[in-house]
Coordinates of C-alpha atoms and ligand atoms in Angstrom, one line a residue:
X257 CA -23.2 -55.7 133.5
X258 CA -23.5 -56.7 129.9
X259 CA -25.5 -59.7 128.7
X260 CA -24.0 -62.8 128.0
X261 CA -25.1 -64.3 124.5
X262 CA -24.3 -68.1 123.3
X263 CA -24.3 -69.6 119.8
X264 CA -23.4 -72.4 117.8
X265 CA -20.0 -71.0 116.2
X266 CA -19.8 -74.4 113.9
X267 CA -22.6 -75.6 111.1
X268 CA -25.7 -76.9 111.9
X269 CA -26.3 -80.7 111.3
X270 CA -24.4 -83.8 111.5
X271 CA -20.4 -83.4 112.5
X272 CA -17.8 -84.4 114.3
X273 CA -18.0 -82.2 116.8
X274 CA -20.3 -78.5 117.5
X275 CA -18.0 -75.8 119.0
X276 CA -20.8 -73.6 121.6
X277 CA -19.5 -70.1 122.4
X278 CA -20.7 -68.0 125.1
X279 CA -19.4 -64.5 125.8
X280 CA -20.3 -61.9 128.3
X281 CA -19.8 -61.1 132.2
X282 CA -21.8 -64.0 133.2
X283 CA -20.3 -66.6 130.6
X284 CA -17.9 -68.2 133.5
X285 CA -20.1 -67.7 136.4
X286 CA -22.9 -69.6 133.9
X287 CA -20.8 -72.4 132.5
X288 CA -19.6 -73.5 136.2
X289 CA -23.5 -74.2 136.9
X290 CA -23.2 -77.3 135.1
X291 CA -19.9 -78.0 133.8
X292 CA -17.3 -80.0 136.1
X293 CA -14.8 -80.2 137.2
X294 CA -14.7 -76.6 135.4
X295 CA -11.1 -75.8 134.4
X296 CA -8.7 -74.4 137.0
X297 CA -6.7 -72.2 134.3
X298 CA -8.1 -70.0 131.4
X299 CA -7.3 -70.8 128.1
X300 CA -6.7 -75.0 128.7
X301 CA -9.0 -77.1 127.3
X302 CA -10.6 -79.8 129.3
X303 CA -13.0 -82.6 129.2
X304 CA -15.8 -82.9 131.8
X305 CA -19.6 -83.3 131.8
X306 CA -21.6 -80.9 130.9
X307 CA -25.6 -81.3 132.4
X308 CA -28.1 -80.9 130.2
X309 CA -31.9 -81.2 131.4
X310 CA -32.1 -84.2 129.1
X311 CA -28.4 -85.5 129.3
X312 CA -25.1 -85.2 130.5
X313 CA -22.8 -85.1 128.1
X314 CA -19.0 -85.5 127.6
X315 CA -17.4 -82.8 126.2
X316 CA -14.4 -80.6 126.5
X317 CA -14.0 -76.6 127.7
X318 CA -12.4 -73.5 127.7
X319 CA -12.7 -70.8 129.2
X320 CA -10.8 -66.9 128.6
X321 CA -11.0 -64.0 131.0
X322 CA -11.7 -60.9 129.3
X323 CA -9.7 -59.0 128.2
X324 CA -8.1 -62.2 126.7
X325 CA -10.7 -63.4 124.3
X326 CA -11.6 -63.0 120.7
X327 CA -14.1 -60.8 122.1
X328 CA -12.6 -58.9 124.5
X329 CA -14.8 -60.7 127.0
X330 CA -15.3 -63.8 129.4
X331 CA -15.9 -66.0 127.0
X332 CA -16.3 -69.9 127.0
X333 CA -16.8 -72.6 124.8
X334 CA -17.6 -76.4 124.7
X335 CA -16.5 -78.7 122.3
X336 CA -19.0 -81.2 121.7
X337 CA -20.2 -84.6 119.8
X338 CA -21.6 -82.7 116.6
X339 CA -25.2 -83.5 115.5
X340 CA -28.0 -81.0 116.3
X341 CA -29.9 -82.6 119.3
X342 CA -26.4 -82.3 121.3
X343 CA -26.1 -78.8 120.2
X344 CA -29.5 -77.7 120.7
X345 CA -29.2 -78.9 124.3
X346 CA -25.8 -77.3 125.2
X347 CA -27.4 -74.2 123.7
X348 CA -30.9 -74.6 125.7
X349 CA -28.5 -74.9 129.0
X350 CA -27.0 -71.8 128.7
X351 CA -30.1 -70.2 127.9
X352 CA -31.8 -71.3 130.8
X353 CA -29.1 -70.1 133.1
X354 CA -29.4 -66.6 132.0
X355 CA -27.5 -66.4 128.7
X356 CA -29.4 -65.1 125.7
X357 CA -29.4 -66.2 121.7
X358 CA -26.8 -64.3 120.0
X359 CA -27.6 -62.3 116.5
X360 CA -25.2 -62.6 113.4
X361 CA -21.6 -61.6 114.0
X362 CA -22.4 -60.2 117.4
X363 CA -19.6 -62.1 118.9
X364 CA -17.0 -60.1 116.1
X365 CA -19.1 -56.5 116.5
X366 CA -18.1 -57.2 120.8
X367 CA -15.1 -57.6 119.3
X368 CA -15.0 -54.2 117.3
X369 CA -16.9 -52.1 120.3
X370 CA -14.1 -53.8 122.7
X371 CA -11.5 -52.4 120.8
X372 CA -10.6 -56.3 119.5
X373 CA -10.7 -55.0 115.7
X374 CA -11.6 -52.9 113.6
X375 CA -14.2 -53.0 110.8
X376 CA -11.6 -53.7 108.3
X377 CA -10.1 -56.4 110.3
X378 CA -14.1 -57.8 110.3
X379 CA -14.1 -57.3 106.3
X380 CA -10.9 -59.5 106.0
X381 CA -12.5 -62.5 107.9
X382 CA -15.9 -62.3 105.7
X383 CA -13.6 -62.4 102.8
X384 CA -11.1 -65.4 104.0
X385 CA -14.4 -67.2 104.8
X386 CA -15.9 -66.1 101.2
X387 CA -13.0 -66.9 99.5
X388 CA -12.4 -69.3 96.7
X389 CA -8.7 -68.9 95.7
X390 CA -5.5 -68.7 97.7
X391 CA -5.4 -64.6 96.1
X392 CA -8.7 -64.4 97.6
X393 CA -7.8 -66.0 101.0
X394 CA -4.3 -64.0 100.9
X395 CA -6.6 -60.1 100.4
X396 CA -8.4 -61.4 103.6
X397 CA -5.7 -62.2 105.3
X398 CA -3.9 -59.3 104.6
X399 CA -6.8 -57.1 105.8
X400 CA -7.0 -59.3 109.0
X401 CA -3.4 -58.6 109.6
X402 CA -4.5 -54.6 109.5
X403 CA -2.1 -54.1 106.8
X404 CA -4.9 -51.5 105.0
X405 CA -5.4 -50.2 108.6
X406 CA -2.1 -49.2 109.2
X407 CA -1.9 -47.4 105.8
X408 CA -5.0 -45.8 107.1
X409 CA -4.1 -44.7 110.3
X410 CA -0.7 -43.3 109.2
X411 CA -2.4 -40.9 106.3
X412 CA -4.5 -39.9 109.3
X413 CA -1.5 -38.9 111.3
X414 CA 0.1 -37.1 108.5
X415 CA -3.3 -35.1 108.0
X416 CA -2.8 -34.5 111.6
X417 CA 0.7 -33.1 111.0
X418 CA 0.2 -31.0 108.0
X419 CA -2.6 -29.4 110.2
X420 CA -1.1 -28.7 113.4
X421 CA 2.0 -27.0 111.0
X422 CA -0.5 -24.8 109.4
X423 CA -2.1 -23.9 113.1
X424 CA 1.3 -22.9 114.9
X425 CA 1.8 -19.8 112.3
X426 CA -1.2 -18.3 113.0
X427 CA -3.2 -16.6 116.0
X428 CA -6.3 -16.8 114.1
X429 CA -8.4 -19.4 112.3
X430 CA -9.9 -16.5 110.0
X431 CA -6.0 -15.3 108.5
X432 CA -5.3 -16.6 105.5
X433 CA -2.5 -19.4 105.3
X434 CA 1.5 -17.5 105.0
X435 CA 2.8 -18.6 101.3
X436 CA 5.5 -20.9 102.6
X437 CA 3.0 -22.5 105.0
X438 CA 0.2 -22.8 102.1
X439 CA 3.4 -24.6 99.5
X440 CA 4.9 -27.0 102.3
X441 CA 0.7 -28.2 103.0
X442 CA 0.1 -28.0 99.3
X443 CA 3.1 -30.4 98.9
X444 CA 2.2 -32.7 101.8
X445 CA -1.5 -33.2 100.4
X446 CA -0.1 -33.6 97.1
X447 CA 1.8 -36.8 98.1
X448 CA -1.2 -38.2 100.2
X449 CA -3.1 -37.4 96.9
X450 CA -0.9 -39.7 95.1
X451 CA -0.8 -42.0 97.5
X452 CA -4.5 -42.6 97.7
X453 CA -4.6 -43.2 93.5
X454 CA -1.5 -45.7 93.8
X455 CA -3.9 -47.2 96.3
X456 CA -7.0 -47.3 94.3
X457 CA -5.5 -48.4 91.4
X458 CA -5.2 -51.9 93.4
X459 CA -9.0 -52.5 93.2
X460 CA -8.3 -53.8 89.7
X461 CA -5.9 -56.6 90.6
X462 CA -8.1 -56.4 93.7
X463 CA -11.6 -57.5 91.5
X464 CA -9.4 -60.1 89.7
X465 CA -8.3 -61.5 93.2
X466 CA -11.9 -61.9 94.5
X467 CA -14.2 -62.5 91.7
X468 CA -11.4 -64.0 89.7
X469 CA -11.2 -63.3 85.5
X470 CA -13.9 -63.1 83.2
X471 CA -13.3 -64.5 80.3
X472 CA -16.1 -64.7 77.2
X473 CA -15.6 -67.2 74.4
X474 CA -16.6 -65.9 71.3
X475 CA -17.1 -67.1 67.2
X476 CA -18.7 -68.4 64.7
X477 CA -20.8 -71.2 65.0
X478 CA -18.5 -74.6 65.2
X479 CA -15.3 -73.4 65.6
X480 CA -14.9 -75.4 68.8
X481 CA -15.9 -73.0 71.6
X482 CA -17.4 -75.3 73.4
X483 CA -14.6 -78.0 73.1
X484 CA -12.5 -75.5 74.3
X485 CA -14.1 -74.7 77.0
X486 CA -14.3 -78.2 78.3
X487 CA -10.4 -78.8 77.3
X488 CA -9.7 -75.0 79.7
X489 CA -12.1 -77.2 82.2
X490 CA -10.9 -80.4 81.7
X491 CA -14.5 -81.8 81.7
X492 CA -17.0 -82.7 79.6
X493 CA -19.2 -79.7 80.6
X494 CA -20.6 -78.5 77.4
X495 CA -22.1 -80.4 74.6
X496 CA -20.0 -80.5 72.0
X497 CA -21.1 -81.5 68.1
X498 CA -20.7 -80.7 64.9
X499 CA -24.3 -79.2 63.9
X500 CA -23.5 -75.6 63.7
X501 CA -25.3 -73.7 66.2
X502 CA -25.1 -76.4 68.8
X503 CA -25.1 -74.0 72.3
X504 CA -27.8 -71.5 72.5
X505 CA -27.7 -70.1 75.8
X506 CA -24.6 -68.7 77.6
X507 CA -22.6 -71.5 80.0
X508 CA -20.4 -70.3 82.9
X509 CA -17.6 -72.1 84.8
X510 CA -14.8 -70.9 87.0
X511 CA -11.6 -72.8 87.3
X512 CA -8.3 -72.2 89.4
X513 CA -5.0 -71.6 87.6
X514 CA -2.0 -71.0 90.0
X515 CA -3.6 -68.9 92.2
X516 CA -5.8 -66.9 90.0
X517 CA -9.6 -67.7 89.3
X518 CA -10.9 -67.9 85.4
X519 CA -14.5 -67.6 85.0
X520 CA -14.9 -68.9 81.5
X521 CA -18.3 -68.2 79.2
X522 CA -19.1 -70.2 76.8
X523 CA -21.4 -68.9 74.2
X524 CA -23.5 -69.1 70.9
X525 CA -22.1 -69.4 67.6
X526 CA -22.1 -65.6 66.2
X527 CA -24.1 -66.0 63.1
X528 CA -27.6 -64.2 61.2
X529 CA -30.0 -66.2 61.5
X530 CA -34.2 -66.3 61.8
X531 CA -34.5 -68.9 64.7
X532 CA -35.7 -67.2 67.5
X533 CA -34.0 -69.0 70.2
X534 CA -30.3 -68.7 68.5
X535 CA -30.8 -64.8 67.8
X536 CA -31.6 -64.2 71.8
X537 CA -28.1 -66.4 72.4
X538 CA -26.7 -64.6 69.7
X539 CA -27.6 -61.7 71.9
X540 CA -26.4 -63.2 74.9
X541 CA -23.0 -63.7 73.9
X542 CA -22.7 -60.2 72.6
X543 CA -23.5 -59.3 76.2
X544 CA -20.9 -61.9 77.6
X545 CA -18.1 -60.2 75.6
X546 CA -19.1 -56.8 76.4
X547 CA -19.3 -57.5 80.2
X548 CA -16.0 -60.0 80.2
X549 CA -12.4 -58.2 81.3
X550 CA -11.2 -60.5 78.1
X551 CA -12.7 -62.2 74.6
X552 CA -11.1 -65.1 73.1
X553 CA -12.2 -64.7 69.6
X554 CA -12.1 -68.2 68.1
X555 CA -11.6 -69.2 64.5
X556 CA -10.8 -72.5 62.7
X557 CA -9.5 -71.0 59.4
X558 CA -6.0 -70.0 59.4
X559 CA -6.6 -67.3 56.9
X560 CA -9.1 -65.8 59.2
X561 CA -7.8 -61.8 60.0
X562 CA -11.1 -61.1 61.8
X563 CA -11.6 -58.9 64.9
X564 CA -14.1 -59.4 67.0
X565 CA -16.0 -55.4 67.5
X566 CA -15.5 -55.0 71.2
X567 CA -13.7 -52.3 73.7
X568 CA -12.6 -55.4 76.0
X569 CA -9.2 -56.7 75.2
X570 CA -9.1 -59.8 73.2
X571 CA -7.1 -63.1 71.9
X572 CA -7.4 -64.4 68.8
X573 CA -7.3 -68.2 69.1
X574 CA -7.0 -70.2 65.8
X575 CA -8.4 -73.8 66.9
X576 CA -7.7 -77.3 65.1
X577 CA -4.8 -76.2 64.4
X578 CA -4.5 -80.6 63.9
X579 CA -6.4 -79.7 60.5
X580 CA -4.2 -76.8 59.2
X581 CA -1.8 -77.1 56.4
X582 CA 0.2 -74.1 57.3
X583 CA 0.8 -71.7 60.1
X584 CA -1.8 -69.5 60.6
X585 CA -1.5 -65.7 58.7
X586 CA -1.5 -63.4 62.5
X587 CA 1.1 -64.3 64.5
X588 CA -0.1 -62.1 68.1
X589 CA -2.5 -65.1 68.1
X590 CA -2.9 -68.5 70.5
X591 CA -2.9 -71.4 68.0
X592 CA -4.4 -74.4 69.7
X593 CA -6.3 -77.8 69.1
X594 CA -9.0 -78.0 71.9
X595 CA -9.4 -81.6 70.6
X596 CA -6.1 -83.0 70.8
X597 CA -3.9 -80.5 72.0
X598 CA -2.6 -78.5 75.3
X599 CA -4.7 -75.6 75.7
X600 CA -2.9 -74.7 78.9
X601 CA -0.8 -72.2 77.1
X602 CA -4.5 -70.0 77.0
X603 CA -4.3 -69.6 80.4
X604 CA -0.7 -68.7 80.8
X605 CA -1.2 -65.9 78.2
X606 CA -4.6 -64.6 80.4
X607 CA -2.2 -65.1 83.6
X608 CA 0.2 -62.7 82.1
X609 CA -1.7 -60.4 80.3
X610 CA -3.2 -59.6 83.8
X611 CA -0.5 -59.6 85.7
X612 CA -1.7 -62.0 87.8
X613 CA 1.9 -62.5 89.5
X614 CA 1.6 -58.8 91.0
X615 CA -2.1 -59.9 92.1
X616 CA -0.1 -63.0 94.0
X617 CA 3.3 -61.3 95.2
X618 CA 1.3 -57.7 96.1
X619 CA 0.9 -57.3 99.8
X620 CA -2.0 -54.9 100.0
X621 CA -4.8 -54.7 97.0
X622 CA -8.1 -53.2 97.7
X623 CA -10.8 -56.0 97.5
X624 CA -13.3 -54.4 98.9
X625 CA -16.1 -51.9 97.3
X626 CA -16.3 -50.1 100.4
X627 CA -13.2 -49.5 101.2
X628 CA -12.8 -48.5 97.5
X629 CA -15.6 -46.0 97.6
X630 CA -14.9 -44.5 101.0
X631 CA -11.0 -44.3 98.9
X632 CA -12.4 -42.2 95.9
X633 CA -14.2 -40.0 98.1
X634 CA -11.6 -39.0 100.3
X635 CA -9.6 -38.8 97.3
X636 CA -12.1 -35.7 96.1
X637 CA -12.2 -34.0 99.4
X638 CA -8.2 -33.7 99.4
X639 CA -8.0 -32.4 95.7
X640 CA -10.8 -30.1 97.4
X641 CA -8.3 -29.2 100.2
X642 CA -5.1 -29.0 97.7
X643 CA -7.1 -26.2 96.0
X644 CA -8.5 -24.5 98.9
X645 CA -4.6 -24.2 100.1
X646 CA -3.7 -21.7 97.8
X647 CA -7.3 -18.9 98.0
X648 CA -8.9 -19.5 101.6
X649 CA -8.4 -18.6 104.8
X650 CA -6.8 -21.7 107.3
X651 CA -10.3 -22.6 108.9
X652 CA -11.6 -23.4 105.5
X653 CA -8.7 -25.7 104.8
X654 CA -8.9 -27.0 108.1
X655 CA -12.2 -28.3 107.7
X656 CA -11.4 -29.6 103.8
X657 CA -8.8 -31.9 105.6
X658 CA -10.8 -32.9 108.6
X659 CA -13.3 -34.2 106.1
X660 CA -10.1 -36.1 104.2
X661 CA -9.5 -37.8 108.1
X662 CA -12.9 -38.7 108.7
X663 CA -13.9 -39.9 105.8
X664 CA -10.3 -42.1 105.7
X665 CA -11.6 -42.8 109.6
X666 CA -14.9 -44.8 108.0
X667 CA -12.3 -47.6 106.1
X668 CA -11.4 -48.7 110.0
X669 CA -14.5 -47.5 111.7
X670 CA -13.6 -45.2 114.4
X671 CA -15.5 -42.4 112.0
X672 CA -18.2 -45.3 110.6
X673 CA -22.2 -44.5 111.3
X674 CA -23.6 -47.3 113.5
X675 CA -25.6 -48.6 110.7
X676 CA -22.6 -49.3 108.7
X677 CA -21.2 -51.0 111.4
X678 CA -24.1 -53.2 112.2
X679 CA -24.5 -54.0 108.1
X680 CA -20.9 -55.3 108.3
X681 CA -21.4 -57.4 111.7
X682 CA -24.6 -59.0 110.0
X683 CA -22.9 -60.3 106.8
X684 CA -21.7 -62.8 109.3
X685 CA -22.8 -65.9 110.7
X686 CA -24.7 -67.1 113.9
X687 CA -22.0 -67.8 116.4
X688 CA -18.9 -65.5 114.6
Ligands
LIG773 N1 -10.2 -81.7 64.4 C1 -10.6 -80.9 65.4 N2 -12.0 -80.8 65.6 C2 -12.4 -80.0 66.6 C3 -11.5 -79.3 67.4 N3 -12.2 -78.6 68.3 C4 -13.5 -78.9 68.1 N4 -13.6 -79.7 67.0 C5 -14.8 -80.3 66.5 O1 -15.6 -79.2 65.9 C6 -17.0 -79.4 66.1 C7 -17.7 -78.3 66.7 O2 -17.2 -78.1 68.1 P1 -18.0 -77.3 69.2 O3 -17.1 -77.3 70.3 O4 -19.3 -77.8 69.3 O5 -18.0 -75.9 68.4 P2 -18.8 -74.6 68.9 O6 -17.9 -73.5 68.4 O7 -19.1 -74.6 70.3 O8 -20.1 -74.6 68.1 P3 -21.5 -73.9 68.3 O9 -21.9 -74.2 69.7 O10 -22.4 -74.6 67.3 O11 -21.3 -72.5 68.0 C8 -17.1 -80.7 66.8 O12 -17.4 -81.8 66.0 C9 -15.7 -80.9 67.5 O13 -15.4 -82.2 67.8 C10 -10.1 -79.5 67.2 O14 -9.2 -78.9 67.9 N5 -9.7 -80.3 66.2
LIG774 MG1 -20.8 -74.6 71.4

């Protein structure tokens, strides 16, 4: 018999109402000490009193009979007024009847050891619950939905395939591999191989769907970086004047465009100078451009040809274009009046430069740096195997793309160590 553990699944402090979960062997046969009338059918939920040492209060339950549960397990829970005393007493109840405090994300790691998910599965519900942006909620969901598992398990299977082919030709594990054996594995890694990169290649659109953009404004002192960053905003965030040299220190805000997130950085005026302060944010925006995935270089002079010096990919913007007398001299640049004007047309040009309608209409994109990392390295053990195909003998190849399974095997978790699994299950909260 398992121990039964109970939490508080919703935030602490004032609410409208505090979901309690209990799960475990005992969880019915504990709830039915002092909940009535307990409800005659699993998975209804119904209001009854529920007897606390200190109260009874009103509240509603359900019940599931395992394996029919999130867990896998009898689990119950009561809905209750929220506030913490209420809570705290619905809690202390089930303790004293033999239920014990859960950890973090114990209720989703029964799940995983019950066969309920799997660890990517857990990874999608961190992420929905981390997320900020519809792409970000959609990457969760999609690993929820086992859409990465599936891709998983079916390279497993084909690993599977191409091994058992190579077996039947030969009585022993010593011979080398025939040459039409060795060409038709060769060929069968080889698309896996590719496979694997397409995959990998997601994790780009994948960073811009969970962390969102970075994007660093950059120029001259007074050219209206600043404005512009609170016209992109459509705040008053940064102050705004027209002393040169007006921000010292680098300013980051995030804002939502379709579906996509923009982290915006605001920074110093690039100019020499002999004030301390201004040199270090001098510094500081150097850094913000060299770290951004995009610099909008800023200018207010329409004859301005400038580049800014970077490896990042970068948009010149001419600004107050209100003041110009003519069109400005480049014409692959965003020409914009932060002060009067629409600057909306930035963003649409950052939202196509990064193909942010594949990030929205993709249905798999790897989001996650373990998955990604577990990816590359099974990625390097198959080009190991593709080469060991054509000079060794079968049992070396066999154990080059055994390694290829289990290290694919780790993404799910039927191959994961137990401390990766329990690192996982603690990212979440009490009561998940
Ligand atoms: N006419 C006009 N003035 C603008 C425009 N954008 C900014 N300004 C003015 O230009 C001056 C400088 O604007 P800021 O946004 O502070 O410029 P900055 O580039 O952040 O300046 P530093 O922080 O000093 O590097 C202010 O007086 C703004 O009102 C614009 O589109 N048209
Ligand atoms: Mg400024």
């Amino acid at each position: 018999m398992n121990t039964t553990i109970v939490a508080l699944s919703t935030p602490r402090g004032r609410s409208a109402i505090s979901v309690v979960r209990m799960s475990g062997d005992s969880a019915i046969d504990i709830a039915k000490k002092f909940f009535s009338p307990f409800p005659t059918k699993p998975n209804l939920l119904k209001v009854g009193s529920l007897h606390t040492k200190y109260f009874d209060e009103q509240a509603m339950c359900v019940y599931f009979v395992a394996p029919h549960s999130y867990t896998g397990e009898n689990t119950v829970e009561f809905h209750c007024h929220g506030g913490t005393a209420i809570a705290q007493a619905v809690i202390e109840t089930c303790l004293d009847h033999g239920a014990v405090m859960a950890q973090n994300g114990e209720f989703s790691k029964r799940a995983f050891i019950n066969g309920k998910q799997n660890l990517t599965n857990a990874e999608g519900i961190i992420e929905m619950i981390d997320a900020e942006t519809a792409s970000a909620v959609k990457a969760g969901a999609n690993l929820l939905e086992n859409k990465l598992g599936k891709r998983i398990v079916d390279l497993q299977d084909r690993l599977l395939d191409i091994l058992s082919a190579c077996e039947t030709t030969l009585d022993y594990p010593e011979e080398d591999l025939e040459l039409p054996t060795a060409t038709t594995a060769k060929r069968s890694l080889q698309e896996i191989s590719s496979e694997l990169d397409e995959l990998i290649a997601t994790s780009t659109l994948g960073k811009y769907a969970k962390y969102g953009i970075d994007v660093a404004i950059v120029g001259k002192p007074n050219v209206g970086k600043s404005s512009l960053l609170n016209a992109l905003l459509g705040t008053d965030r940064a102050i705004v004047s027209e002393i040169q040299g007006t921000t010292r220190d680098t300013l980051s805000e995030s804002v939502n465009y379709r579906d996509i997130r923009f982290n915006f950085v605001d920074t110093a005026g690039l100019r020499d100078t002999n004030d301390e302060i201004e040199m270090e944010g001098v510094k500081r925006a150097r850094r913000a451009a060299d770290s951004a995935d995009v610099v909008l270089h800023v200018t207010d002079d329409p004859n301005d040809r400038s580049v800014y010096p970077t490896v990042r990919p970068q948009v010149r913007i001419y600004n107050k274009s209100d003041l110009y007398d003519s069109e400005p001299c480049c014409v692959d640049s965003l020409v914009v009046s932060a002060k009067y004007g629409n600057v909306e047309i930035i963003k649409e040009t950052l939202y196509e430069m990064f193909s942010a309608k594949d990030i929205e209409s993709s249905d798999l994109l790897i989001t996650n740096e373990r998955h990604l990392s577990c990816l590359k390295r099974a990625k390097a053990q198959l080009e190991e195997a593709i080469e060991n195909c054509d000079r060794t003998t079968f049992d070396i190849v066999s154990n080059s793309i055994k390694a290829v399974w289990q290290t694919l095997g780790e993404i799910t978790g039927t191959t994961a160590q137990e401390d990766i699994i329990d690192r996982i299950y603690s990212k979440f909260c009490l009561g998940k």
